[in-house]
Amino acid sequence: MRSLRGLLPVMILALCHAAWAQSPTYGLGRTPSAEEIRAWDIAISPTGKELPPGSGTAKEGAQLYTQKCAACHGTTGSGGPAPMLIKPQSASTSSGPCVAPCIREGNVMALHSPYATTIWDYINRGMPLSQEGTLKPNEVYALTAFLLYKNGVIQEDDVLDAQSLPQVKMPNRDGYALPEWKPGMPRPFSAKP
Amino acid sequence: MASKKASRRGFLKAGAAAAAMSAMQSAGAQAAVPQAQPQKSLKELVGYGERSHFVTSVRVPVVERPSPDQFGLIFHVLTPLQDQVGSITPSSLHFVGTHRGSIVPDFDPKDYRLMIHGMVDRPLEFTMDELKRFPSVSRVHFIECLGNHSRPEYTTVQQTHGLTSSSEWTGVPLSVLLKEVGVQKGAAWVVSEGSEEVKGAGSFRLAKAMDDCLVAYGQNGEPLRPQQGFPLRLLVPGFEGIYNTKWLRRIKVVDRYYMTYNDYGHIQKDEEIAALTFQWGPKSVITFPSGGQQLPGPGIYQLTGLAWSGGGAVRKVEVSTDGGQTWKEAEIRGAVHPKAHTRFGMNWKWDGQECVLQSRCIDELGQVQPTRAQLAQHFKVTPDYYKTHGVQGSDNMIQPWRVASDGSVHNAIA
């Protein structure tokens, strides 16, 4: 008790210091509830930590694809007016203007994206056209599984969920660079006057 | 003497008119007071002024993609740089680059919220009114789309360079807001996200967020235009356009790169090309004389253009009128702001002979704008490579214009 009493002023000082060091300057704004944060927290880390509960397989996804995606992306996942989703077995003959984002054989998402989480994120926030944000988590898992299966990345009966999706071995896992950046840093190439 | 007479006559006339007026007023409310008929709507005369009907400069869609496309979506429209004076782009003429551009979200600022959360001590949500209670800054910055590139088949500077615009942006430094929420140890990246139907989102380094980013609500003295993210957007000065998240609703502080919606289409395997992509290099272009314009004949002209750099302020602009053999320093004609369009110009006497005009920008970091040949040499390809391939990184190459002996001006990118 005596020792605690002796420590108390030190503890109070330490707490005050911590609070002072981190206290807000303006005190504006309100604290969102955990539920409000979860509702908006839709960017999915490669670790998958924001993924919601739910699951899906390629078989379930095939049916959904026909209903919700094929009209724009083509029944085979290529040849539609919207970006290619399934790389065709034979070389594509498409040569017309490519709608943005321009996606052809070389950058089909299931093959080009280093992370399966990016595909989940993309479908969840951006698809289908004019009904964005309406797909349920199970449907997004199923469609992601379907695209990965049709491009030969996973097996037809693999179940994707918050645990298995980030573990999918993506063929282009190391296919991107993240250059350092600091204020005042020049680009790596400059001409000589 | 004559003027005195005139003014005396004027005084007498005015006196007579005043007397007549007061007589009419006393005669009753029905008296006819002469009135000029407004030539234009009161909305314009009193409320919000329009430019002269003689001024017809407009944005146009990019050459190779319809805006909007068959889905009513793709929307890339180009600023008419050839008609612009000074260094500020009129808000109505700011370029638009978006994949969902024909759908312009309509957000009521009264209900609008910005949330900042993730690796922070205090996740917070701000209304627009609360954001305006933070200290604001106004800074001039360009925004340029990565798709801004010159091609031989483009004829005008609007086509070769129109996906860049410069405005005075007003808002709260992102660093102020991040200090307010208290960034935690281990945080290294931020994800910014919009509130439009696809919630467009991208990731960039926390070092940039703490450096010079702006949570902006103002553009050229008034609220942001809807196509520019009304009521709130992010400014990531000097970085490629897609980082400047419009309709900003959320910033999440995280420990790693997220690779989300906007990031995916811009990933690069090669580290050098990736670095050449996300931060714009020193760049400039002559806007007069430029492609599609016509000189009436030999004589004196003001050669003028714009220079800018994602690395900082423009230090110097040089102009060559002989196809790059000799260079002369141009005058900086206006204020020089970091990462902003900067107006340059010089007296130029055209002798009526065919010639090639070009400019190059040197920025405060000492970076020099390259020619196509210099870039090709660096990447060990022939200059012909660019006829069939895109530029490595973002296109900041020198733009040559050929003035033919008949005074017509042409794109001289081979």
PDB file of C-alpha atoms in Angstrom, chain B residues 187-378:
ATOM      1  CA  ALA B 187       1.091   3.164 -39.825  1.00  0.00           C
ATOM      2  CA  ALA B 188       2.683   3.572 -43.268  1.00  0.00           C
ATOM      3  CA  TRP B 189      -0.081   3.981 -45.896  1.00  0.00           C
ATOM      4  CA  VAL B 190      -3.467   5.606 -46.287  1.00  0.00           C
ATOM      5  CA  VAL B 191      -6.473   4.470 -48.304  1.00  0.00           C
ATOM      6  CA  SER B 192      -8.721   7.255 -49.591  1.00  0.00           C
ATOM      7  CA  GLU B 193     -12.203   6.484 -50.824  1.00  0.00           C
ATOM      8  CA  GLY B 194     -14.998   8.318 -52.611  1.00  0.00           C
ATOM      9  CA  SER B 195     -18.736   8.198 -52.007  1.00  0.00           C
ATOM     10  CA  GLU B 196     -19.871   7.815 -55.619  1.00  0.00           C
ATOM     11  CA  GLU B 197     -21.589   4.617 -56.731  1.00  0.00           C
ATOM     12  CA  VAL B 198     -18.347   2.596 -57.092  1.00  0.00           C
ATOM     13  CA  LYS B 199     -16.672   4.166 -54.040  1.00  0.00           C
ATOM     14  CA  GLY B 200     -13.433   4.698 -56.006  1.00  0.00           C
ATOM     15  CA  ALA B 201     -10.469   4.140 -53.700  1.00  0.00           C
ATOM     16  CA  GLY B 202      -6.677   4.179 -53.846  1.00  0.00           C
ATOM     17  CA  SER B 203      -3.615   3.767 -51.583  1.00  0.00           C
ATOM     18  CA  PHE B 204      -0.578   5.986 -51.151  1.00  0.00           C
ATOM     19  CA  ARG B 205       2.225   6.413 -48.643  1.00  0.00           C
ATOM     20  CA  LEU B 206       1.639   8.111 -45.288  1.00  0.00           C
ATOM     21  CA  ALA B 207       4.754  10.253 -45.941  1.00  0.00           C
ATOM     22  CA  LYS B 208       2.877  11.927 -48.815  1.00  0.00           C
ATOM     23  CA  ALA B 209      -0.302  12.286 -46.729  1.00  0.00           C
ATOM     24  CA  MET B 210       1.687  14.126 -44.036  1.00  0.00           C
ATOM     25  CA  ASP B 211       3.569  16.248 -46.587  1.00  0.00           C
ATOM     26  CA  ASP B 212       1.306  18.401 -48.773  1.00  0.00           C
ATOM     27  CA  CYS B 213      -2.060  16.706 -49.342  1.00  0.00           C
ATOM     28  CA  LEU B 214      -5.198  18.773 -49.020  1.00  0.00           C
ATOM     29  CA  VAL B 215      -8.777  17.845 -48.111  1.00  0.00           C
ATOM     30  CA  ALA B 216     -10.292  20.441 -50.437  1.00  0.00           C
ATOM     31  CA  TYR B 217     -13.757  21.979 -50.550  1.00  0.00           C
ATOM     32  CA  GLY B 218     -12.909  25.054 -52.639  1.00  0.00           C
ATOM     33  CA  GLN B 219     -11.817  25.574 -56.232  1.00  0.00           C
ATOM     34  CA  ASN B 220     -10.989  28.974 -57.701  1.00  0.00           C
ATOM     35  CA  GLY B 221     -12.858  30.911 -55.039  1.00  0.00           C
ATOM     36  CA  GLU B 222     -16.068  28.869 -54.870  1.00  0.00           C
ATOM     37  CA  PRO B 223     -17.108  25.371 -53.812  1.00  0.00           C
ATOM     38  CA  LEU B 224     -15.755  22.472 -55.885  1.00  0.00           C
ATOM     39  CA  ARG B 225     -17.618  21.768 -59.107  1.00  0.00           C
ATOM     40  CA  PRO B 226     -19.681  18.527 -59.032  1.00  0.00           C
ATOM     41  CA  GLN B 227     -17.431  16.975 -61.699  1.00  0.00           C
ATOM     42  CA  GLN B 228     -14.460  17.804 -59.460  1.00  0.00           C
ATOM     43  CA  GLY B 229     -15.851  16.060 -56.397  1.00  0.00           C
ATOM     44  CA  PHE B 230     -18.347  18.420 -54.753  1.00  0.00           C
ATOM     45  CA  PRO B 231     -18.485  18.795 -51.831  1.00  0.00           C
ATOM     46  CA  LEU B 232     -15.072  17.316 -50.913  1.00  0.00           C
ATOM     47  CA  ARG B 233     -12.042  15.925 -52.700  1.00  0.00           C
ATOM     48  CA  LEU B 234      -8.481  14.971 -51.980  1.00  0.00           C
ATOM     49  CA  LEU B 235      -5.501  16.778 -53.528  1.00  0.00           C
ATOM     50  CA  VAL B 236      -2.313  14.715 -53.780  1.00  0.00           C
ATOM     51  CA  PRO B 237      -0.125  17.354 -55.451  1.00  0.00           C
ATOM     52  CA  GLY B 238       2.220  16.191 -58.177  1.00  0.00           C
ATOM     53  CA  PHE B 239       1.013  12.575 -58.189  1.00  0.00           C
ATOM     54  CA  GLU B 240      -0.903  11.072 -61.094  1.00  0.00           C
ATOM     55  CA  GLY B 241      -4.492  12.232 -61.286  1.00  0.00           C
ATOM     56  CA  ILE B 242      -6.217   9.109 -60.014  1.00  0.00           C
ATOM     57  CA  TYR B 243      -4.875   9.653 -56.472  1.00  0.00           C
ATOM     58  CA  ASN B 244      -6.879  12.890 -56.164  1.00  0.00           C
ATOM     59  CA  THR B 245      -9.998  11.079 -54.887  1.00  0.00           C
ATOM     60  CA  LYS B 246     -13.196  12.928 -55.703  1.00  0.00           C
ATOM     61  CA  TRP B 247     -16.333  12.921 -53.477  1.00  0.00           C
ATOM     62  CA  LEU B 248     -13.971  11.977 -50.640  1.00  0.00           C
ATOM     63  CA  ARG B 249     -15.781  10.272 -47.770  1.00  0.00           C
ATOM     64  CA  ARG B 250     -13.210   8.148 -45.992  1.00  0.00           C
ATOM     65  CA  ILE B 251      -9.535   8.003 -45.154  1.00  0.00           C
ATOM     66  CA  LYS B 252      -8.211   4.865 -43.515  1.00  0.00           C
ATOM     67  CA  VAL B 253      -4.740   4.831 -42.013  1.00  0.00           C
ATOM     68  CA  VAL B 254      -3.157   1.400 -42.556  1.00  0.00           C
ATOM     69  CA  ASP B 255       0.139  -0.440 -42.217  1.00  0.00           C
ATOM     70  CA  ARG B 256       0.538  -1.633 -45.809  1.00  0.00           C
ATOM     71  CA  TYR B 257      -0.361  -1.129 -49.440  1.00  0.00           C
ATOM     72  CA  TYR B 258      -3.957  -2.194 -50.019  1.00  0.00           C
ATOM     73  CA  MET B 259      -4.243  -2.541 -53.801  1.00  0.00           C
ATOM     74  CA  THR B 260      -7.872  -1.567 -54.049  1.00  0.00           C
ATOM     75  CA  TYR B 261     -10.164  -0.339 -56.873  1.00  0.00           C
ATOM     76  CA  ASN B 262      -8.117   2.507 -58.378  1.00  0.00           C
ATOM     77  CA  ASP B 263      -4.746   0.908 -57.609  1.00  0.00           C
ATOM     78  CA  TYR B 264      -5.273  -2.244 -59.642  1.00  0.00           C
ATOM     79  CA  GLY B 265      -5.180  -0.686 -63.115  1.00  0.00           C
ATOM     80  CA  HIS B 266      -1.981   1.204 -62.318  1.00  0.00           C
ATOM     81  CA  ILE B 267       0.325  -1.482 -60.944  1.00  0.00           C
ATOM     82  CA  GLN B 268       3.753  -1.812 -62.551  1.00  0.00           C
ATOM     83  CA  LYS B 269       6.156  -4.715 -62.221  1.00  0.00           C
ATOM     84  CA  ASP B 270       9.320  -2.708 -62.808  1.00  0.00           C
ATOM     85  CA  GLU B 271      10.377  -0.537 -59.879  1.00  0.00           C
ATOM     86  CA  GLU B 272      11.818   2.269 -62.015  1.00  0.00           C
ATOM     87  CA  ILE B 273       8.769   2.466 -64.271  1.00  0.00           C
ATOM     88  CA  ALA B 274       6.514   2.378 -61.211  1.00  0.00           C
ATOM     89  CA  ALA B 275       8.404   5.377 -59.795  1.00  0.00           C
ATOM     90  CA  LEU B 276       8.182   7.192 -63.151  1.00  0.00           C
ATOM     91  CA  THR B 277       4.445   6.602 -63.121  1.00  0.00           C
ATOM     92  CA  PHE B 278       3.086   7.921 -59.845  1.00  0.00           C
ATOM     93  CA  GLN B 279       4.898  11.286 -59.634  1.00  0.00           C
ATOM     94  CA  TRP B 280       4.796  13.603 -62.642  1.00  0.00           C
ATOM     95  CA  GLY B 281       8.147  14.727 -64.000  1.00  0.00           C
ATOM     96  CA  PRO B 282       9.038  18.212 -65.283  1.00  0.00           C
ATOM     97  CA  LYS B 283       6.780  19.017 -68.227  1.00  0.00           C
ATOM     98  CA  SER B 284       5.944  21.934 -70.493  1.00  0.00           C
ATOM     99  CA  VAL B 285       4.193  22.656 -73.748  1.00  0.00           C
ATOM    100  CA  ILE B 286       3.922  25.651 -76.067  1.00  0.00           C
ATOM    101  CA  THR B 287       0.247  26.633 -76.334  1.00  0.00           C
ATOM    102  CA  PHE B 288       0.848  29.340 -78.956  1.00  0.00           C
ATOM    103  CA  PRO B 289       1.765  28.639 -81.663  1.00  0.00           C
ATOM    104  CA  SER B 290       0.465  25.099 -81.335  1.00  0.00           C
ATOM    105  CA  GLY B 291      -1.062  22.426 -83.569  1.00  0.00           C
ATOM    106  CA  GLY B 292      -4.025  23.513 -85.648  1.00  0.00           C
ATOM    107  CA  GLN B 293      -3.325  27.233 -85.282  1.00  0.00           C
ATOM    108  CA  GLN B 294      -2.522  29.520 -88.200  1.00  0.00           C
ATOM    109  CA  LEU B 295      -0.043  32.396 -88.259  1.00  0.00           C
ATOM    110  CA  PRO B 296      -1.238  35.168 -90.602  1.00  0.00           C
ATOM    111  CA  GLY B 297       2.293  35.899 -91.783  1.00  0.00           C
ATOM    112  CA  PRO B 298       5.865  36.694 -90.784  1.00  0.00           C
ATOM    113  CA  GLY B 299       6.434  39.117 -87.922  1.00  0.00           C
ATOM    114  CA  ILE B 300       6.435  39.457 -84.160  1.00  0.00           C
ATOM    115  CA  TYR B 301       4.422  37.080 -81.946  1.00  0.00           C
ATOM    116  CA  GLN B 302       4.206  36.146 -78.281  1.00  0.00           C
ATOM    117  CA  LEU B 303       5.320  32.544 -78.066  1.00  0.00           C
ATOM    118  CA  THR B 304       3.756  31.240 -74.853  1.00  0.00           C
ATOM    119  CA  GLY B 305       3.019  28.065 -72.964  1.00  0.00           C
ATOM    120  CA  LEU B 306       2.675  26.266 -69.646  1.00  0.00           C
ATOM    121  CA  ALA B 307       5.259  24.437 -67.537  1.00  0.00           C
ATOM    122  CA  TRP B 308       4.783  22.336 -64.402  1.00  0.00           C
ATOM    123  CA  SER B 309       6.358  19.531 -62.380  1.00  0.00           C
ATOM    124  CA  GLY B 310       5.191  16.983 -59.832  1.00  0.00           C
ATOM    125  CA  GLY B 311       8.561  17.419 -58.122  1.00  0.00           C
ATOM    126  CA  GLY B 312       8.065  21.068 -57.102  1.00  0.00           C
ATOM    127  CA  ALA B 313       8.297  24.544 -58.573  1.00  0.00           C
ATOM    128  CA  VAL B 314       9.389  25.315 -62.114  1.00  0.00           C
ATOM    129  CA  ARG B 315      12.875  26.812 -61.976  1.00  0.00           C
ATOM    130  CA  LYS B 316      13.425  27.544 -65.661  1.00  0.00           C
ATOM    131  CA  VAL B 317      11.817  27.061 -69.051  1.00  0.00           C
ATOM    132  CA  GLU B 318      13.890  26.971 -72.228  1.00  0.00           C
ATOM    133  CA  VAL B 319      12.572  27.333 -75.753  1.00  0.00           C
ATOM    134  CA  SER B 320      14.074  26.170 -79.031  1.00  0.00           C
ATOM    135  CA  THR B 321      12.864  27.575 -82.349  1.00  0.00           C
ATOM    136  CA  ASP B 322      15.279  25.509 -84.459  1.00  0.00           C
ATOM    137  CA  GLY B 323      14.259  21.943 -83.736  1.00  0.00           C
ATOM    138  CA  GLY B 324      16.296  21.578 -80.560  1.00  0.00           C
ATOM    139  CA  GLN B 325      19.725  22.727 -81.810  1.00  0.00           C
ATOM    140  CA  THR B 326      19.822  25.847 -79.635  1.00  0.00           C
ATOM    141  CA  TRP B 327      17.842  26.812 -76.534  1.00  0.00           C
ATOM    142  CA  LYS B 328      16.967  30.178 -75.061  1.00  0.00           C
ATOM    143  CA  GLU B 329      15.570  30.878 -71.596  1.00  0.00           C
ATOM    144  CA  ALA B 330      11.936  32.007 -71.688  1.00  0.00           C
ATOM    145  CA  GLU B 331      10.421  34.582 -69.320  1.00  0.00           C
ATOM    146  CA  ILE B 332       8.272  33.307 -66.454  1.00  0.00           C
ATOM    147  CA  ARG B 333       5.117  35.347 -66.841  1.00  0.00           C
ATOM    148  CA  GLY B 334       3.164  35.027 -63.618  1.00  0.00           C
ATOM    149  CA  ALA B 335       3.433  33.516 -60.166  1.00  0.00           C
ATOM    150  CA  VAL B 336       5.474  30.349 -59.673  1.00  0.00           C
ATOM    151  CA  HIS B 337       3.823  27.847 -57.319  1.00  0.00           C
ATOM    152  CA  PRO B 338       5.125  24.347 -56.529  1.00  0.00           C
ATOM    153  CA  LYS B 339       3.350  21.622 -58.516  1.00  0.00           C
ATOM    154  CA  ALA B 340       1.313  24.157 -60.484  1.00  0.00           C
ATOM    155  CA  HIS B 341       0.972  25.314 -64.066  1.00  0.00           C
ATOM    156  CA  THR B 342       3.406  28.169 -64.657  1.00  0.00           C
ATOM    157  CA  ARG B 343       3.002  30.548 -67.606  1.00  0.00           C
ATOM    158  CA  PHE B 344       6.063  31.264 -69.735  1.00  0.00           C
ATOM    159  CA  GLY B 345       6.550  33.328 -72.845  1.00  0.00           C
ATOM    160  CA  MET B 346       8.968  35.216 -75.085  1.00  0.00           C
ATOM    161  CA  ASN B 347       9.017  37.614 -77.989  1.00  0.00           C
ATOM    162  CA  TRP B 348       9.368  35.601 -81.156  1.00  0.00           C
ATOM    163  CA  LYS B 349       9.884  36.936 -84.628  1.00  0.00           C
ATOM    164  CA  TRP B 350       8.853  34.522 -87.347  1.00  0.00           C
ATOM    165  CA  ASP B 351      10.787  34.939 -90.587  1.00  0.00           C
ATOM    166  CA  GLY B 352       8.288  32.971 -92.650  1.00  0.00           C
ATOM    167  CA  GLN B 353      10.521  29.907 -92.932  1.00  0.00           C
ATOM    168  CA  GLU B 354       9.499  26.429 -91.786  1.00  0.00           C
ATOM    169  CA  CYS B 355      10.708  25.830 -88.231  1.00  0.00           C
ATOM    170  CA  VAL B 356      10.154  23.533 -85.234  1.00  0.00           C
ATOM    171  CA  LEU B 357       9.245  25.057 -81.852  1.00  0.00           C
ATOM    172  CA  GLN B 358       9.578  23.265 -78.519  1.00  0.00           C
ATOM    173  CA  SER B 359       9.969  23.991 -74.824  1.00  0.00           C
ATOM    174  CA  ARG B 360      11.584  22.175 -71.932  1.00  0.00           C
ATOM    175  CA  CYS B 361      11.024  22.528 -68.209  1.00  0.00           C
ATOM    176  CA  ILE B 362      13.682  22.356 -65.503  1.00  0.00           C
ATOM    177  CA  ASP B 363      12.271  22.094 -61.977  1.00  0.00           C
ATOM    178  CA  GLU B 364      13.580  23.027 -58.542  1.00  0.00           C
ATOM    179  CA  LEU B 365      14.959  19.493 -58.054  1.00  0.00           C
ATOM    180  CA  GLY B 366      17.086  19.997 -61.188  1.00  0.00           C
ATOM    181  CA  GLN B 367      15.029  17.488 -63.181  1.00  0.00           C
ATOM    182  CA  VAL B 368      15.047  18.191 -66.922  1.00  0.00           C
ATOM    183  CA  GLN B 369      12.184  17.377 -69.308  1.00  0.00           C
ATOM    184  CA  PRO B 370      13.369  14.740 -71.812  1.00  0.00           C
ATOM    185  CA  THR B 371      12.925  14.399 -75.559  1.00  0.00           C
ATOM    186  CA  ARG B 372      11.497  11.233 -77.040  1.00  0.00           C
ATOM    187  CA  ALA B 373      15.001  10.258 -78.197  1.00  0.00           C
ATOM    188  CA  GLN B 374      16.469  10.723 -74.707  1.00  0.00           C
ATOM    189  CA  LEU B 375      13.786   8.539 -73.134  1.00  0.00           C
ATOM    190  CA  ALA B 376      14.262   5.904 -75.831  1.00  0.00           C
ATOM    191  CA  GLN B 377      18.015   5.924 -75.240  1.00  0.00           C
ATOM    192  CA  HIS B 378      17.540   5.506 -71.487  1.00  0.00           C
TER     193      HIS B 378
END
